[in-house]
Amino acid sequence: MTTIKSGTRSPEVYYLNELLSKLNYSVLVTDYFGTETDKAIKDFQLNNNLVVDGVVGLKTWSALLEKGKNGFSVNNKLLSEKDLIDFSNQFNLELAVVKAVNEVESNGKGFLIDGRPKILFEGHIFWNQLEKRNINPRLYVNANTQDILFENYTKKYYVGGTAEYTRLEKAINLSQDKKIADAANCAASWGLFQIMGFNAVSIGYNSIDEYVEKMNENEGEHLKAFGLFLEKNNLIGLLRNKNWASFALKYNGPAYKTNKYDEKLARAYAKYA
């Protein structure tokens, strides 16, 4: 495993925070190694006869994995080489292009350590999805729903990891109305490529229920959803032409320049080509 420490942002940090959360540490499950993670790691090291330096190297990783060894194994759900080859053939893309996009645009791992697909619940999208179903969201606004139902975008209620399912389930359970459950599932982004649920029907699924079912299967299904999304939004041609900037703009939005997604794609392609 990669050695990581305070200030690191990477998929390995996300997995670290998942493990710490499973071990009952109060950390935000994100890909950033912040103050809470640093404090938790030092406590873990202190209580497991390790050098207390806040650095997660081989010894600390080994101890963490040993402590968390009862976690769900998702090896049979991971993306394979064959999945990428099939994708490249289906969309007439160079395999190097597909591998580059997978490296840059996927978020490292599509499943949580308990075997459920990774999600992020968006309260402002839930608001919008309720309105689309002629349900007045204001009827459900109270102190208990402030973290799942709000009119304008904010990141302050993100908790990451399995706790995002707690938010999703709270939204689903607002009432017995199936339309509310559908709106809640549509308000979450799902899996390896974090495609929002509200895209499900427009990209080819029969319903949001079918989409959620497929997202629970494996990362190969996540890749299929990603391909459907790219095709629906006319992004395949940009990849065939290796127009990294235009692709990054349409997939990542204007912030792609700040995050240099186009440069990352170009570098990844050069590596695989």
PDB file of C-alpha atoms in Angstrom, residues 11-207:
ATOM      1  CA  PRO A  11      -8.077   7.062  -3.226  1.00  0.00           C
ATOM      2  CA  GLU A  12      -5.919   5.341  -0.596  1.00  0.00           C
ATOM      3  CA  VAL A  13      -6.942   8.017   1.922  1.00  0.00           C
ATOM      4  CA  TYR A  14     -10.610   7.316   1.191  1.00  0.00           C
ATOM      5  CA  TYR A  15     -10.033   3.632   1.944  1.00  0.00           C
ATOM      6  CA  LEU A  16      -8.097   4.573   5.091  1.00  0.00           C
ATOM      7  CA  ASN A  17     -10.993   6.684   6.322  1.00  0.00           C
ATOM      8  CA  GLU A  18     -13.391   3.821   5.577  1.00  0.00           C
ATOM      9  CA  LEU A  19     -11.283   1.511   7.744  1.00  0.00           C
ATOM     10  CA  LEU A  20     -11.043   4.072  10.548  1.00  0.00           C
ATOM     11  CA  SER A  21     -14.798   4.628  10.454  1.00  0.00           C
ATOM     12  CA  LYS A  22     -15.332   0.860  10.638  1.00  0.00           C
ATOM     13  CA  LEU A  23     -13.103   0.883  13.733  1.00  0.00           C
ATOM     14  CA  ASN A  24     -15.430   3.507  15.288  1.00  0.00           C
ATOM     15  CA  TYR A  25     -13.242   6.546  14.775  1.00  0.00           C
ATOM     16  CA  SER A  26     -15.143   9.773  14.064  1.00  0.00           C
ATOM     17  CA  VAL A  27     -13.667  10.693  10.699  1.00  0.00           C
ATOM     18  CA  LEU A  28     -15.202  12.165   7.587  1.00  0.00           C
ATOM     19  CA  VAL A  29     -14.963   9.514   4.870  1.00  0.00           C
ATOM     20  CA  THR A  30     -13.317  11.453   2.053  1.00  0.00           C
ATOM     21  CA  ASP A  31     -10.109  11.197   0.035  1.00  0.00           C
ATOM     22  CA  TYR A  32      -8.428  13.925   2.138  1.00  0.00           C
ATOM     23  CA  PHE A  33      -6.066  13.182   5.034  1.00  0.00           C
ATOM     24  CA  GLY A  34      -7.099  16.002   7.348  1.00  0.00           C
ATOM     25  CA  THR A  35      -6.934  16.793  11.063  1.00  0.00           C
ATOM     26  CA  GLU A  36      -9.550  14.209  12.106  1.00  0.00           C
ATOM     27  CA  THR A  37      -7.774  11.439  10.196  1.00  0.00           C
ATOM     28  CA  ASP A  38      -4.390  12.446  11.615  1.00  0.00           C
ATOM     29  CA  LYS A  39      -5.772  12.397  15.162  1.00  0.00           C
ATOM     30  CA  ALA A  40      -7.434   9.002  14.614  1.00  0.00           C
ATOM     31  CA  ILE A  41      -4.296   7.430  13.133  1.00  0.00           C
ATOM     32  CA  LYS A  42      -2.131   8.622  16.002  1.00  0.00           C
ATOM     33  CA  ASP A  43      -4.618   7.179  18.475  1.00  0.00           C
ATOM     34  CA  PHE A  44      -4.682   3.905  16.536  1.00  0.00           C
ATOM     35  CA  GLN A  45      -0.872   3.777  16.496  1.00  0.00           C
ATOM     36  CA  LEU A  46      -0.706   4.520  20.225  1.00  0.00           C
ATOM     37  CA  ASN A  47      -3.147   1.717  21.041  1.00  0.00           C
ATOM     38  CA  ASN A  48      -1.536  -0.834  18.734  1.00  0.00           C
ATOM     39  CA  ASN A  49       2.122  -0.613  19.781  1.00  0.00           C
ATOM     40  CA  LEU A  50       3.175   1.361  16.716  1.00  0.00           C
ATOM     41  CA  VAL A  51       5.368   4.417  16.364  1.00  0.00           C
ATOM     42  CA  VAL A  52       3.054   7.401  16.814  1.00  0.00           C
ATOM     43  CA  ASP A  53       4.006   9.558  13.853  1.00  0.00           C
ATOM     44  CA  GLY A  54       0.719   9.920  11.929  1.00  0.00           C
ATOM     45  CA  VAL A  55       2.311   8.300   8.877  1.00  0.00           C
ATOM     46  CA  VAL A  56       0.413   5.361   7.407  1.00  0.00           C
ATOM     47  CA  GLY A  57       3.137   3.112   6.059  1.00  0.00           C
ATOM     48  CA  LEU A  58       3.483  -0.652   5.744  1.00  0.00           C
ATOM     49  CA  LYS A  59       3.267  -1.424   9.479  1.00  0.00           C
ATOM     50  CA  THR A  60       0.264   0.797  10.135  1.00  0.00           C
ATOM     51  CA  TRP A  61      -1.530  -0.457   7.014  1.00  0.00           C
ATOM     52  CA  SER A  62      -0.889  -4.052   8.114  1.00  0.00           C
ATOM     53  CA  ALA A  63      -2.321  -3.377  11.577  1.00  0.00           C
ATOM     54  CA  LEU A  64      -5.346  -1.570  10.159  1.00  0.00           C
ATOM     55  CA  LEU A  65      -6.112  -4.337   7.679  1.00  0.00           C
ATOM     56  CA  GLU A  66      -5.702  -6.979  10.373  1.00  0.00           C
ATOM     57  CA  LYS A  67      -8.106  -5.140  12.675  1.00  0.00           C
ATOM     58  CA  GLY A  68     -10.597  -4.666   9.857  1.00  0.00           C
ATOM     59  CA  LYS A  69     -10.194  -8.086   8.238  1.00  0.00           C
ATOM     60  CA  ASN A  70     -13.851  -8.979   8.736  1.00  0.00           C
ATOM     61  CA  GLY A  71     -14.789  -6.386   6.129  1.00  0.00           C
ATOM     62  CA  PHE A  72     -16.613  -7.356   2.923  1.00  0.00           C
ATOM     63  CA  SER A  73     -14.380  -8.504   0.070  1.00  0.00           C
ATOM     64  CA  VAL A  74     -15.255  -6.834  -3.214  1.00  0.00           C
ATOM     65  CA  ASN A  75     -12.578  -8.474  -5.376  1.00  0.00           C
ATOM     66  CA  ASN A  76     -15.228 -10.241  -7.447  1.00  0.00           C
ATOM     67  CA  LYS A  77     -16.886  -6.888  -8.163  1.00  0.00           C
ATOM     68  CA  LEU A  78     -13.866  -4.972  -9.431  1.00  0.00           C
ATOM     69  CA  LEU A  79     -13.351  -3.708 -12.968  1.00  0.00           C
ATOM     70  CA  SER A  80     -11.364  -6.102 -15.160  1.00  0.00           C
ATOM     71  CA  GLU A  81      -9.156  -5.766 -18.224  1.00  0.00           C
ATOM     72  CA  LYS A  82     -11.844  -7.549 -20.233  1.00  0.00           C
ATOM     73  CA  ASP A  83     -14.400  -4.918 -19.175  1.00  0.00           C
ATOM     74  CA  LEU A  84     -12.167  -2.176 -20.600  1.00  0.00           C
ATOM     75  CA  ILE A  85     -11.487  -4.115 -23.822  1.00  0.00           C
ATOM     76  CA  ASP A  86     -15.211  -4.755 -24.332  1.00  0.00           C
ATOM     77  CA  PHE A  87     -15.915  -1.062 -23.721  1.00  0.00           C
ATOM     78  CA  SER A  88     -13.296   0.031 -26.274  1.00  0.00           C
ATOM     79  CA  ASN A  89     -14.724  -2.355 -28.872  1.00  0.00           C
ATOM     80  CA  GLN A  90     -18.315  -1.321 -28.205  1.00  0.00           C
ATOM     81  CA  PHE A  91     -17.607   2.386 -28.727  1.00  0.00           C
ATOM     82  CA  ASN A  92     -14.810   2.040 -31.305  1.00  0.00           C
ATOM     83  CA  LEU A  93     -12.253   3.679 -29.026  1.00  0.00           C
ATOM     84  CA  GLU A  94      -8.560   3.005 -28.569  1.00  0.00           C
ATOM     85  CA  LEU A  95      -7.957   0.900 -25.480  1.00  0.00           C
ATOM     86  CA  ALA A  96      -5.396   3.498 -24.352  1.00  0.00           C
ATOM     87  CA  VAL A  97      -8.134   6.163 -24.453  1.00  0.00           C
ATOM     88  CA  VAL A  98     -10.461   3.997 -22.369  1.00  0.00           C
ATOM     89  CA  LYS A  99      -7.741   3.287 -19.821  1.00  0.00           C
ATOM     90  CA  ALA A 100      -6.872   6.982 -19.611  1.00  0.00           C
ATOM     91  CA  VAL A 101     -10.489   7.987 -19.000  1.00  0.00           C
ATOM     92  CA  ASN A 102     -10.940   5.206 -16.458  1.00  0.00           C
ATOM     93  CA  GLU A 103      -7.822   6.300 -14.572  1.00  0.00           C
ATOM     94  CA  VAL A 104      -8.713   9.993 -14.445  1.00  0.00           C
ATOM     95  CA  GLU A 105     -12.513  10.017 -14.233  1.00  0.00           C
ATOM     96  CA  SER A 106     -13.180   7.028 -11.974  1.00  0.00           C
ATOM     97  CA  ASN A 107     -12.873   7.682  -8.266  1.00  0.00           C
ATOM     98  CA  GLY A 108     -10.622   4.784  -7.373  1.00  0.00           C
ATOM     99  CA  LYS A 109     -13.124   2.213  -6.123  1.00  0.00           C
ATOM    100  CA  GLY A 110     -16.811   1.804  -6.840  1.00  0.00           C
ATOM    101  CA  PHE A 111     -17.752  -0.139  -3.701  1.00  0.00           C
ATOM    102  CA  LEU A 112     -17.586   0.468   0.026  1.00  0.00           C
ATOM    103  CA  ILE A 113     -15.922  -2.056   2.296  1.00  0.00           C
ATOM    104  CA  ASP A 114     -19.365  -3.417   3.226  1.00  0.00           C
ATOM    105  CA  GLY A 115     -20.056  -4.353  -0.417  1.00  0.00           C
ATOM    106  CA  ARG A 116     -22.522  -1.590  -1.294  1.00  0.00           C
ATOM    107  CA  PRO A 117     -21.811   0.785  -4.207  1.00  0.00           C
ATOM    108  CA  LYS A 118     -20.278   4.095  -3.248  1.00  0.00           C
ATOM    109  CA  ILE A 119     -22.840   6.918  -3.262  1.00  0.00           C
ATOM    110  CA  LEU A 120     -23.094  10.625  -2.510  1.00  0.00           C
ATOM    111  CA  PHE A 121     -26.511  12.000  -1.612  1.00  0.00           C
ATOM    112  CA  GLU A 122     -27.399  15.503  -2.859  1.00  0.00           C
ATOM    113  CA  GLY A 123     -30.087  17.246  -0.824  1.00  0.00           C
ATOM    114  CA  HIS A 124     -30.684  20.016  -3.361  1.00  0.00           C
ATOM    115  CA  ILE A 125     -31.222  17.419  -6.097  1.00  0.00           C
ATOM    116  CA  PHE A 126     -33.684  15.610  -3.814  1.00  0.00           C
ATOM    117  CA  TRP A 127     -35.585  18.894  -3.503  1.00  0.00           C
ATOM    118  CA  ASN A 128     -35.653  19.250  -7.284  1.00  0.00           C
ATOM    119  CA  GLN A 129     -36.683  15.639  -7.860  1.00  0.00           C
ATOM    120  CA  LEU A 130     -39.595  15.964  -5.429  1.00  0.00           C
ATOM    121  CA  GLU A 131     -40.813  19.057  -7.276  1.00  0.00           C
ATOM    122  CA  LYS A 132     -40.613  17.167 -10.583  1.00  0.00           C
ATOM    123  CA  ARG A 133     -43.004  14.612  -9.087  1.00  0.00           C
ATOM    124  CA  ASN A 134     -45.424  17.364  -7.969  1.00  0.00           C
ATOM    125  CA  ILE A 135     -44.469  16.894  -4.335  1.00  0.00           C
ATOM    126  CA  ASN A 136     -43.931  20.067  -2.310  1.00  0.00           C
ATOM    127  CA  PRO A 137     -40.552  19.600  -0.544  1.00  0.00           C
ATOM    128  CA  ARG A 138     -41.357  22.335   1.965  1.00  0.00           C
ATOM    129  CA  LEU A 139     -43.907  20.013   3.554  1.00  0.00           C
ATOM    130  CA  TYR A 140     -41.012  17.832   4.702  1.00  0.00           C
ATOM    131  CA  VAL A 141     -38.585  20.527   5.874  1.00  0.00           C
ATOM    132  CA  ASN A 142     -37.854  20.353   9.605  1.00  0.00           C
ATOM    133  CA  ALA A 143     -34.911  20.121  11.983  1.00  0.00           C
ATOM    134  CA  ASN A 144     -34.580  16.392  11.336  1.00  0.00           C
ATOM    135  CA  THR A 145     -34.377  16.716   7.548  1.00  0.00           C
ATOM    136  CA  GLN A 146     -32.016  19.678   7.221  1.00  0.00           C
ATOM    137  CA  ASP A 147     -29.150  17.383   6.168  1.00  0.00           C
ATOM    138  CA  ILE A 148     -31.098  15.695   3.351  1.00  0.00           C
ATOM    139  CA  LEU A 149     -33.495  18.325   2.007  1.00  0.00           C
ATOM    140  CA  PHE A 150     -32.484  21.861   1.040  1.00  0.00           C
ATOM    141  CA  GLU A 151     -33.122  24.119  -1.901  1.00  0.00           C
ATOM    142  CA  ASN A 152     -29.589  25.259  -2.750  1.00  0.00           C
ATOM    143  CA  TYR A 153     -26.376  23.312  -3.198  1.00  0.00           C
ATOM    144  CA  THR A 154     -24.042  22.918  -0.238  1.00  0.00           C
ATOM    145  CA  LYS A 155     -21.298  20.449   0.668  1.00  0.00           C
ATOM    146  CA  LYS A 156     -21.628  20.867   4.433  1.00  0.00           C
ATOM    147  CA  TYR A 157     -23.816  17.792   4.912  1.00  0.00           C
ATOM    148  CA  TYR A 158     -21.546  15.362   3.053  1.00  0.00           C
ATOM    149  CA  VAL A 159     -20.350  12.595   5.365  1.00  0.00           C
ATOM    150  CA  GLY A 160     -19.009  10.021   2.897  1.00  0.00           C
ATOM    151  CA  GLY A 161     -18.742   6.254   3.169  1.00  0.00           C
ATOM    152  CA  THR A 162     -21.543   4.171   4.618  1.00  0.00           C
ATOM    153  CA  ALA A 163     -22.992   7.252   6.348  1.00  0.00           C
ATOM    154  CA  GLU A 164     -24.233   8.484   2.956  1.00  0.00           C
ATOM    155  CA  TYR A 165     -26.622   5.505   3.007  1.00  0.00           C
ATOM    156  CA  THR A 166     -27.977   6.747   6.324  1.00  0.00           C
ATOM    157  CA  ARG A 167     -28.871  10.016   4.588  1.00  0.00           C
ATOM    158  CA  LEU A 168     -30.350   8.202   1.584  1.00  0.00           C
ATOM    159  CA  GLU A 169     -32.451   5.909   3.772  1.00  0.00           C
ATOM    160  CA  LYS A 170     -33.704   8.875   5.786  1.00  0.00           C
ATOM    161  CA  ALA A 171     -34.864  10.475   2.536  1.00  0.00           C
ATOM    162  CA  ILE A 172     -36.523   7.265   1.329  1.00  0.00           C
ATOM    163  CA  ASN A 173     -38.346   6.907   4.637  1.00  0.00           C
ATOM    164  CA  LEU A 174     -39.911  10.377   4.601  1.00  0.00           C
ATOM    165  CA  SER A 175     -43.110   8.615   3.589  1.00  0.00           C
ATOM    166  CA  GLN A 176     -44.426   5.370   2.123  1.00  0.00           C
ATOM    167  CA  ASP A 177     -44.956   7.086  -1.224  1.00  0.00           C
ATOM    168  CA  LYS A 178     -42.909   5.240  -3.877  1.00  0.00           C
ATOM    169  CA  LYS A 179     -42.374   8.546  -5.670  1.00  0.00           C
ATOM    170  CA  ILE A 180     -40.365   9.807  -2.708  1.00  0.00           C
ATOM    171  CA  ALA A 181     -38.167   6.718  -2.729  1.00  0.00           C
ATOM    172  CA  ASP A 182     -37.583   7.183  -6.469  1.00  0.00           C
ATOM    173  CA  ALA A 183     -36.740  10.854  -5.952  1.00  0.00           C
ATOM    174  CA  ALA A 184     -34.244   9.924  -3.219  1.00  0.00           C
ATOM    175  CA  ASN A 185     -32.457   7.323  -5.362  1.00  0.00           C
ATOM    176  CA  CYS A 186     -32.379   9.798  -8.246  1.00  0.00           C
ATOM    177  CA  ALA A 187     -30.704  12.324  -5.925  1.00  0.00           C
ATOM    178  CA  ALA A 188     -27.657  10.123  -5.295  1.00  0.00           C
ATOM    179  CA  SER A 189     -24.605   9.636  -7.492  1.00  0.00           C
ATOM    180  CA  TRP A 190     -23.660   5.981  -7.836  1.00  0.00           C
ATOM    181  CA  GLY A 191     -20.603   3.807  -8.224  1.00  0.00           C
ATOM    182  CA  LEU A 192     -17.216   4.132  -9.816  1.00  0.00           C
ATOM    183  CA  PHE A 193     -18.081   7.041 -12.102  1.00  0.00           C
ATOM    184  CA  GLN A 194     -20.657   8.675  -9.791  1.00  0.00           C
ATOM    185  CA  ILE A 195     -23.392   9.001 -12.427  1.00  0.00           C
ATOM    186  CA  MET A 196     -26.417  10.687 -10.848  1.00  0.00           C
ATOM    187  CA  GLY A 197     -29.523   8.551 -10.512  1.00  0.00           C
ATOM    188  CA  PHE A 198     -31.723  11.069 -12.296  1.00  0.00           C
ATOM    189  CA  ASN A 199     -29.888  10.155 -15.522  1.00  0.00           C
ATOM    190  CA  ALA A 200     -31.030   6.526 -15.338  1.00  0.00           C
ATOM    191  CA  VAL A 201     -34.045   6.529 -17.661  1.00  0.00           C
ATOM    192  CA  SER A 202     -32.597   9.053 -20.107  1.00  0.00           C
ATOM    193  CA  ILE A 203     -29.488   6.923 -20.696  1.00  0.00           C
ATOM    194  CA  GLY A 204     -31.398   3.685 -21.225  1.00  0.00           C
ATOM    195  CA  TYR A 205     -32.502   2.064 -17.979  1.00  0.00           C
ATOM    196  CA  ASN A 206     -36.159   1.132 -17.582  1.00  0.00           C
ATOM    197  CA  SER A 207     -36.371   2.746 -14.155  1.00  0.00           C
TER     198      SER A 207
END
